[in-house]
Coordinates of C-alpha atoms in Angstrom, one line a residue:
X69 CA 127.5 1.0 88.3
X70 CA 125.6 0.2 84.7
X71 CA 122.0 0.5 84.8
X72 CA 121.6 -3.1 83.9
X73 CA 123.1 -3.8 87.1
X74 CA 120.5 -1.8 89.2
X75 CA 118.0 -3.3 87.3
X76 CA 119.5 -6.9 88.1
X77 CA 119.5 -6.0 92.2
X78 CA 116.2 -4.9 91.8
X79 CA 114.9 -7.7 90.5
X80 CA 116.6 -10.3 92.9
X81 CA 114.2 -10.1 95.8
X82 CA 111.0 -9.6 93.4
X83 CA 112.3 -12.5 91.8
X84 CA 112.2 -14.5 95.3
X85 CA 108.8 -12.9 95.9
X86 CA 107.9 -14.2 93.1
X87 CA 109.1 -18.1 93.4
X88 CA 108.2 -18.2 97.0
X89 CA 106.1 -17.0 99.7
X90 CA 105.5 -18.5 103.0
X91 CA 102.2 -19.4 103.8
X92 CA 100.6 -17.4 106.9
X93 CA 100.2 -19.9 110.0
X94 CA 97.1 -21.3 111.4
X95 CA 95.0 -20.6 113.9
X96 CA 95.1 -22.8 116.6
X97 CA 91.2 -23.8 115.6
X98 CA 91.7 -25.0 111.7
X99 CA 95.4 -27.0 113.0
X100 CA 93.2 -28.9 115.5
X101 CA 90.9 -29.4 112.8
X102 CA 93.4 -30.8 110.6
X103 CA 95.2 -32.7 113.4
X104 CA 91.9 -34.2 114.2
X105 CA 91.6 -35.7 110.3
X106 CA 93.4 -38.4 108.7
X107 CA 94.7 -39.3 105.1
X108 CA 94.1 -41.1 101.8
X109 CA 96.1 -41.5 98.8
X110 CA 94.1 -41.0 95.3
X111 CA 96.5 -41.6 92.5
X112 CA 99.5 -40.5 94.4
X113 CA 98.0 -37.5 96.0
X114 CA 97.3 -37.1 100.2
X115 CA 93.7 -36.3 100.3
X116 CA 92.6 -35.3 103.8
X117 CA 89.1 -36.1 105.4
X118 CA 87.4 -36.1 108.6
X119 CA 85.3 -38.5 110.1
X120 CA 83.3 -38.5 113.6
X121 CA 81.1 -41.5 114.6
X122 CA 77.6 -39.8 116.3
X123 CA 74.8 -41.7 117.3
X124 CA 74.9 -45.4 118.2
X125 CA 72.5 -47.9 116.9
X126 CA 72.2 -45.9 113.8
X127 CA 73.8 -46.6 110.4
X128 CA 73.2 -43.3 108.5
X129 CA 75.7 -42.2 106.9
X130 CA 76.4 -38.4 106.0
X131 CA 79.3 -37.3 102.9
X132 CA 80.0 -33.1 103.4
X133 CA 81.3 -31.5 100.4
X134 CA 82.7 -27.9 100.4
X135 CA 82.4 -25.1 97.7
X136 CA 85.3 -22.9 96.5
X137 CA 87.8 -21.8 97.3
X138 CA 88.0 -23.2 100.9
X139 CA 87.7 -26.6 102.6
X140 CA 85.9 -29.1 104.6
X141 CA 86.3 -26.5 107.5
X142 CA 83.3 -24.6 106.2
X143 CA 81.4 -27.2 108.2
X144 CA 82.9 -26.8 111.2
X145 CA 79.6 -24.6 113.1
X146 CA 77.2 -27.5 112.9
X147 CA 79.7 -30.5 112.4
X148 CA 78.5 -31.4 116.1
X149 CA 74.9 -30.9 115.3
X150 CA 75.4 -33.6 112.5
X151 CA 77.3 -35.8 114.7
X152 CA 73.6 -35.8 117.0
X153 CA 72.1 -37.2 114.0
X154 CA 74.1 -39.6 112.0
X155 CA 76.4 -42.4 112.6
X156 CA 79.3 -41.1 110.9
X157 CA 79.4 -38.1 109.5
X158 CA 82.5 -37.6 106.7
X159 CA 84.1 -34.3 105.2
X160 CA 86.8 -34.4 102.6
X161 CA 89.2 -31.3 101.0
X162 CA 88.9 -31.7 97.6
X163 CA 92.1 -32.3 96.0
X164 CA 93.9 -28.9 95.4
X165 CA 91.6 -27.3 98.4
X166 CA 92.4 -27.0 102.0
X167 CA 94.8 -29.8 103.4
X168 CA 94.9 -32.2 100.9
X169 CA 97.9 -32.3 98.3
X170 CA 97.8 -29.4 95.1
X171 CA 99.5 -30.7 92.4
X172 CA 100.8 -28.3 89.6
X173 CA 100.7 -28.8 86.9
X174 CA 97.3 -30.6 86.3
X175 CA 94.1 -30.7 84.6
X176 CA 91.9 -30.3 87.9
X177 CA 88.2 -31.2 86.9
X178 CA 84.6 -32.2 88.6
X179 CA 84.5 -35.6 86.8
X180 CA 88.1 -36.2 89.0
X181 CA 86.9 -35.3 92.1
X182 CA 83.7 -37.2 91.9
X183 CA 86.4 -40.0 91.9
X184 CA 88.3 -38.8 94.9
X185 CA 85.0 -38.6 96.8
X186 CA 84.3 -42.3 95.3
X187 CA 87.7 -43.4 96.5
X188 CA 87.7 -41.9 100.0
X189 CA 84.0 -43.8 100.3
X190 CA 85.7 -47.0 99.1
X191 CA 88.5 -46.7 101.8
X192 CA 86.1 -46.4 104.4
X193 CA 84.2 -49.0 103.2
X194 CA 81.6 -47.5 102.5
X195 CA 80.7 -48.6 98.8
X196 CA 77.8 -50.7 100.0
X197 CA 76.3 -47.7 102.1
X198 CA 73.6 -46.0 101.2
X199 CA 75.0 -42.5 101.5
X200 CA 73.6 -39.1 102.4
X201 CA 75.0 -36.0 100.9
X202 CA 75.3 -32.3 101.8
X203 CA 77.2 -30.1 99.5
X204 CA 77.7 -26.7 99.0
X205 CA 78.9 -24.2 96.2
X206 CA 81.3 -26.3 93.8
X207 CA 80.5 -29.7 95.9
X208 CA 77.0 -29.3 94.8
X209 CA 78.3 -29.8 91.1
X210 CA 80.8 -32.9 92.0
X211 CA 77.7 -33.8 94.5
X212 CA 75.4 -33.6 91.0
X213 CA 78.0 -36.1 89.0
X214 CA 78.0 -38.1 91.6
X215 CA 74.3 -38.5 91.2
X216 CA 74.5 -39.0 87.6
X217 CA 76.8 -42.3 88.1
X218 CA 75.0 -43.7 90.7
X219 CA 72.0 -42.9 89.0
X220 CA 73.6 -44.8 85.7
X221 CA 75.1 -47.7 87.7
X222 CA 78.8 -46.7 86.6
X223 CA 81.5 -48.9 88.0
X224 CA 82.3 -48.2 91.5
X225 CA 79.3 -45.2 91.8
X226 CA 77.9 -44.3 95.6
X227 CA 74.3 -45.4 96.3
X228 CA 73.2 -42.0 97.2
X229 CA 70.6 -42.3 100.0
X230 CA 69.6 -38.2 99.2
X231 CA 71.0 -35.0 98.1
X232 CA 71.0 -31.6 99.9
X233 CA 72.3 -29.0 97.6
X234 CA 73.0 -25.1 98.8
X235 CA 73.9 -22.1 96.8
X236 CA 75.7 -23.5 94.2
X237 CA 76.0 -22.3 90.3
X238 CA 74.6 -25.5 89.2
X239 CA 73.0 -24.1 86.2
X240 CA 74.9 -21.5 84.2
X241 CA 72.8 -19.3 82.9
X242 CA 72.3 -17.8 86.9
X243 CA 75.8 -17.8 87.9
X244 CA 77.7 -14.8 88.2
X245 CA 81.4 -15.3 89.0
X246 CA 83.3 -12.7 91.2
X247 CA 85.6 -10.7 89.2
X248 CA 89.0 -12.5 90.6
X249 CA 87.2 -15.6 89.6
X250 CA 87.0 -14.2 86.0
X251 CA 90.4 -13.0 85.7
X252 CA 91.5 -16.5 86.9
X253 CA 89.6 -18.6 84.9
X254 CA 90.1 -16.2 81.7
X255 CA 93.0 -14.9 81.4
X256 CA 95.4 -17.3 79.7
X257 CA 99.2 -17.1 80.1
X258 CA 98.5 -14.3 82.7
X259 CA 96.4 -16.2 85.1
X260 CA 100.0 -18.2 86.6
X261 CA 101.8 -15.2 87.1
X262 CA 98.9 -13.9 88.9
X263 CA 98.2 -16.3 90.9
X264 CA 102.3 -16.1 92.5
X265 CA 101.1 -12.6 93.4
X266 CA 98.5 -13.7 95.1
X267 CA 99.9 -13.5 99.1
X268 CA 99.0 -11.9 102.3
X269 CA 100.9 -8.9 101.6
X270 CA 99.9 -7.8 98.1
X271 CA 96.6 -9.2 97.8
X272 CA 94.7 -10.3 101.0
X273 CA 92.8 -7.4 100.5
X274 CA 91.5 -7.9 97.1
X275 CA 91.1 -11.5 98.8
X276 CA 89.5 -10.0 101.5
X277 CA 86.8 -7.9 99.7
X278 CA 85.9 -10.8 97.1
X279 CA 84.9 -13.0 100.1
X280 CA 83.4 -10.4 102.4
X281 CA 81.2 -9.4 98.9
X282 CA 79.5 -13.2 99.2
X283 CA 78.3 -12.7 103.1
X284 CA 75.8 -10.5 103.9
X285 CA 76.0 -7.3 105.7
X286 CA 74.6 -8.4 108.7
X287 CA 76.5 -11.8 109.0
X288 CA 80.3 -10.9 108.0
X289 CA 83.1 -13.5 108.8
X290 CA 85.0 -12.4 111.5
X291 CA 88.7 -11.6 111.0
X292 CA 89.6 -14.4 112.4
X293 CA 87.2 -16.3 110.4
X294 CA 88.3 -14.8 107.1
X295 CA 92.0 -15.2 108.3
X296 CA 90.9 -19.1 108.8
X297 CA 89.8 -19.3 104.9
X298 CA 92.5 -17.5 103.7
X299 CA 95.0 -20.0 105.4
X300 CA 93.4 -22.9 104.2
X301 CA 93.8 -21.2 100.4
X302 CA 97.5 -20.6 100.8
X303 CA 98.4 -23.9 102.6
X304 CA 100.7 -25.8 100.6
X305 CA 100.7 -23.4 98.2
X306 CA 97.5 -23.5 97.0
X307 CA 97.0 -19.8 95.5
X308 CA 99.2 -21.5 92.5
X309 CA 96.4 -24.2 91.8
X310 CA 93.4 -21.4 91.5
X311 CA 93.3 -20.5 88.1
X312 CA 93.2 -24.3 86.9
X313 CA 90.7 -25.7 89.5
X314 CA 88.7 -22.8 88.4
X315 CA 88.2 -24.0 85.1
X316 CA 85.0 -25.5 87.0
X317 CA 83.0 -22.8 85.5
X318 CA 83.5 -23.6 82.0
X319 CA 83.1 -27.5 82.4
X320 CA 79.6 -26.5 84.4
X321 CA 78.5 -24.7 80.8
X322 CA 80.1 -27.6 78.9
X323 CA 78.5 -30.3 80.6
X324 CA 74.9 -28.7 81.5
X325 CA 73.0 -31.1 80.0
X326 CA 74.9 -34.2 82.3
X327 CA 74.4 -32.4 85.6
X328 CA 71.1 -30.9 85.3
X329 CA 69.4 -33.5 83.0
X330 CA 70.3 -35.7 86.1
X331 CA 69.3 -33.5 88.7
X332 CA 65.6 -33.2 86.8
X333 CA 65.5 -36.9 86.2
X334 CA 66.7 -38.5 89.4
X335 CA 63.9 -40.5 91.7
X336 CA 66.6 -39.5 94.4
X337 CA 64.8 -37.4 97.7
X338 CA 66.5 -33.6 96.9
X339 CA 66.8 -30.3 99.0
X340 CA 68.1 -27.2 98.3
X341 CA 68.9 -24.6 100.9
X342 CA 69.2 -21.6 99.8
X343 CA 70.7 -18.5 101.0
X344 CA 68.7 -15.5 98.9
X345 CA 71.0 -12.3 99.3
X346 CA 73.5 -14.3 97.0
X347 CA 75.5 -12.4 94.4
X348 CA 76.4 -15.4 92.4
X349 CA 73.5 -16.9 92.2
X350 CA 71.0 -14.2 93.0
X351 CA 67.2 -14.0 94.2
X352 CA 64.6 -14.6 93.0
X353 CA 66.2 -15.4 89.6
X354 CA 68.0 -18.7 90.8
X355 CA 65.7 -20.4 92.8
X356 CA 62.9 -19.7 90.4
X357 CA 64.7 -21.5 88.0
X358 CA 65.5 -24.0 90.1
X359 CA 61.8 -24.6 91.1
X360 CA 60.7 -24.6 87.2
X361 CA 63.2 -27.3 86.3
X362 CA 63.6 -29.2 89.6
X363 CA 60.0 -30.1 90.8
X364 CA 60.3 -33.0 93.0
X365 CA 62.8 -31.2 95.1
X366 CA 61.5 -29.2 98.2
X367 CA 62.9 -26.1 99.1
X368 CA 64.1 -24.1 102.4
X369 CA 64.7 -20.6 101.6
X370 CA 66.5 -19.2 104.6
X371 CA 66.8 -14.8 106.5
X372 CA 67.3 -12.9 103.9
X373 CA 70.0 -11.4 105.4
X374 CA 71.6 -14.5 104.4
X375 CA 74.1 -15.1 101.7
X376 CA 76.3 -17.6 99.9
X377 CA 77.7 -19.4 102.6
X378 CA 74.2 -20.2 104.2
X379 CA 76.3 -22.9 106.5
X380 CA 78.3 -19.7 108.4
X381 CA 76.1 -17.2 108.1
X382 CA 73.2 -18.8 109.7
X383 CA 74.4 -22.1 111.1
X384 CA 71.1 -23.0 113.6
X385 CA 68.5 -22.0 110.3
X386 CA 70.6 -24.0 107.9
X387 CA 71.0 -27.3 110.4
X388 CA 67.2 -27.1 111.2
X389 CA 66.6 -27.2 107.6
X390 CA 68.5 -29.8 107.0
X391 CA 67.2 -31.6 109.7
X392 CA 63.0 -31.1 108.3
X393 CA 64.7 -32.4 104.7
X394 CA 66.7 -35.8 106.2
X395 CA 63.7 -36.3 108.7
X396 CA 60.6 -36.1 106.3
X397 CA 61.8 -39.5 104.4

């Protein structure tokens, strides 16, 4: 047998690695949670969302948006405690995140899913709601262009009611992106070819250690838990989708001026809870910043033993905060 020939068997089932990998199965928790959700369509894309109706004889509304790179099941430790509070309380998974559909190729951007989150609003018939939001991480930068159109009156904005931000890179000059972040966002032609690699058996550690970096010591995901996020990433393939949602970063630095001019303009009531052993956007330098440029807002700086997902890591601090913000107006 030639050597071309060897060559050629060898690369048979590295090519099928390559064009396919099944995605690891979910825990019984995260399929209730998506079983329990329903779906839109947003310019021919499934866009999943949850909804729970709370407490009666109110009308508050409440709009959760996640960070990246997981889904609207990063609120599922105090998605009851909300439900105590408000009326209806609403998640979505932006599209290319979690359940919803990933299309590839495409452009994904913030001004687009500022639309899907407008859409999903309209479909629930919402639009003449005043609504509350709570983001986190990359929703606090689709939460901050939602504020800019509302707070221009652009066609078919949401009245926003007030804005909870938490641990997000919202101003670029603070942010620090992990290292597979970098090598996604940057790395041209390579990024694609990466991002096929990217599977439980070659890379959930590399997966594992990136995520595990962005909790703090003393309040680590479970495995379980980090098994949850990761299958939420790889669901419908979504590990193919990284390196162009991730281009986030870049329209963050592009568009600075849009998303923090509004956020130091608005008459909008704004919080920010802030986890302070975060890596991307560390203590004290972030939140300084944020309190120099951001002076209306008020502030709940939670343990600092906690991290970047403030939400998981401390669940009862970060509700109760919450909670002192949407009850002090």
């Amino acid at each position: 047998m030639t050597w071309w020939l060897y060559v050629a068997l060898l690369c048979v089932p590295l090519l099928a690695v390559y064009l396919h990998i099944p995605p690891p199965q979910l825990s019984p928790a995260v399929n209730s949670w998506r079983t329990s959700g329903h779906f839109f369509t947003f310019r021919g894309n499934n866009i999943f969302y949850k909804e729970s109706f709370g407490v009666v004889g109110s009308s508050d509304v409440l709009l959760l948006l996640h960070g990246f790179p997981t889904s609207s099941y990063d609120w599922y430790k105090i998605w009851d405690s909300l439900t105590q509070r408000f009326n209806r309380v609403i998640a979505l998974d932006f599209l290319g995140f979690g359940f919803s559909h990933k299309p590839r190729p495409h452009r994904y951007s913030i001004f687009e899913q500022a639309s899907v989150v407008e859409a999903l609003v309209a479909h629930l018939g919402l639009s003449e709601q005043r609504i509350n939001i709570l983001s986190h991480d990359y929703g606090d930068t689709v939460a901050l262009e939602l504020l800019y159109r509302s707070d221009h009156n652009r066609s078919g904005h949401i009245t926003i009611n007030s804005l909870c931000l938490s641990n997000g890179g919202i101003f670029p000059e603070t942010h620090y992106p992990r290292f597979l972040q970098k090598v996604l966002k940057d790395s041209g032609f390579i990024s694609p070819v990466f991002t096929r690699l990217i599977n439980f058996h070659s890379n959930y550690l590399l997966y594992f250690t990136q995520i595990r970096d962005v909790f703090g010591p003393y309040t680590q995901p479970t495995e379980a838990e980090f098994w949850d996020m990761w299958t939420g990433i790889r669901f419908n393939d979504g590990n193919l989708v990284m390196d162009s949602i991730l281009q986030y970063i870049n329209q963050r630095l592009k568009h600075r001026e849009r998303w923090v001019g509004t956020l130091t303009s608005t008459s909008t009531p704004l919080h920010m809870i802030y986890g302070p052993l975060d890596p991307v956007n560390p203590h004290p330098e972030f939140i300084q910043l944020y309190q120099k440029l951001v002076q209306r807002s008020t502030v709940s700086v939670l343990d600092e033993h906690v991290s970047h997902y403030p939400q998981l890591e401390d669940p009862t601090g970060f509700f109760n905060a919450y909670l002192s913000f949407i009850n002090s107006f």
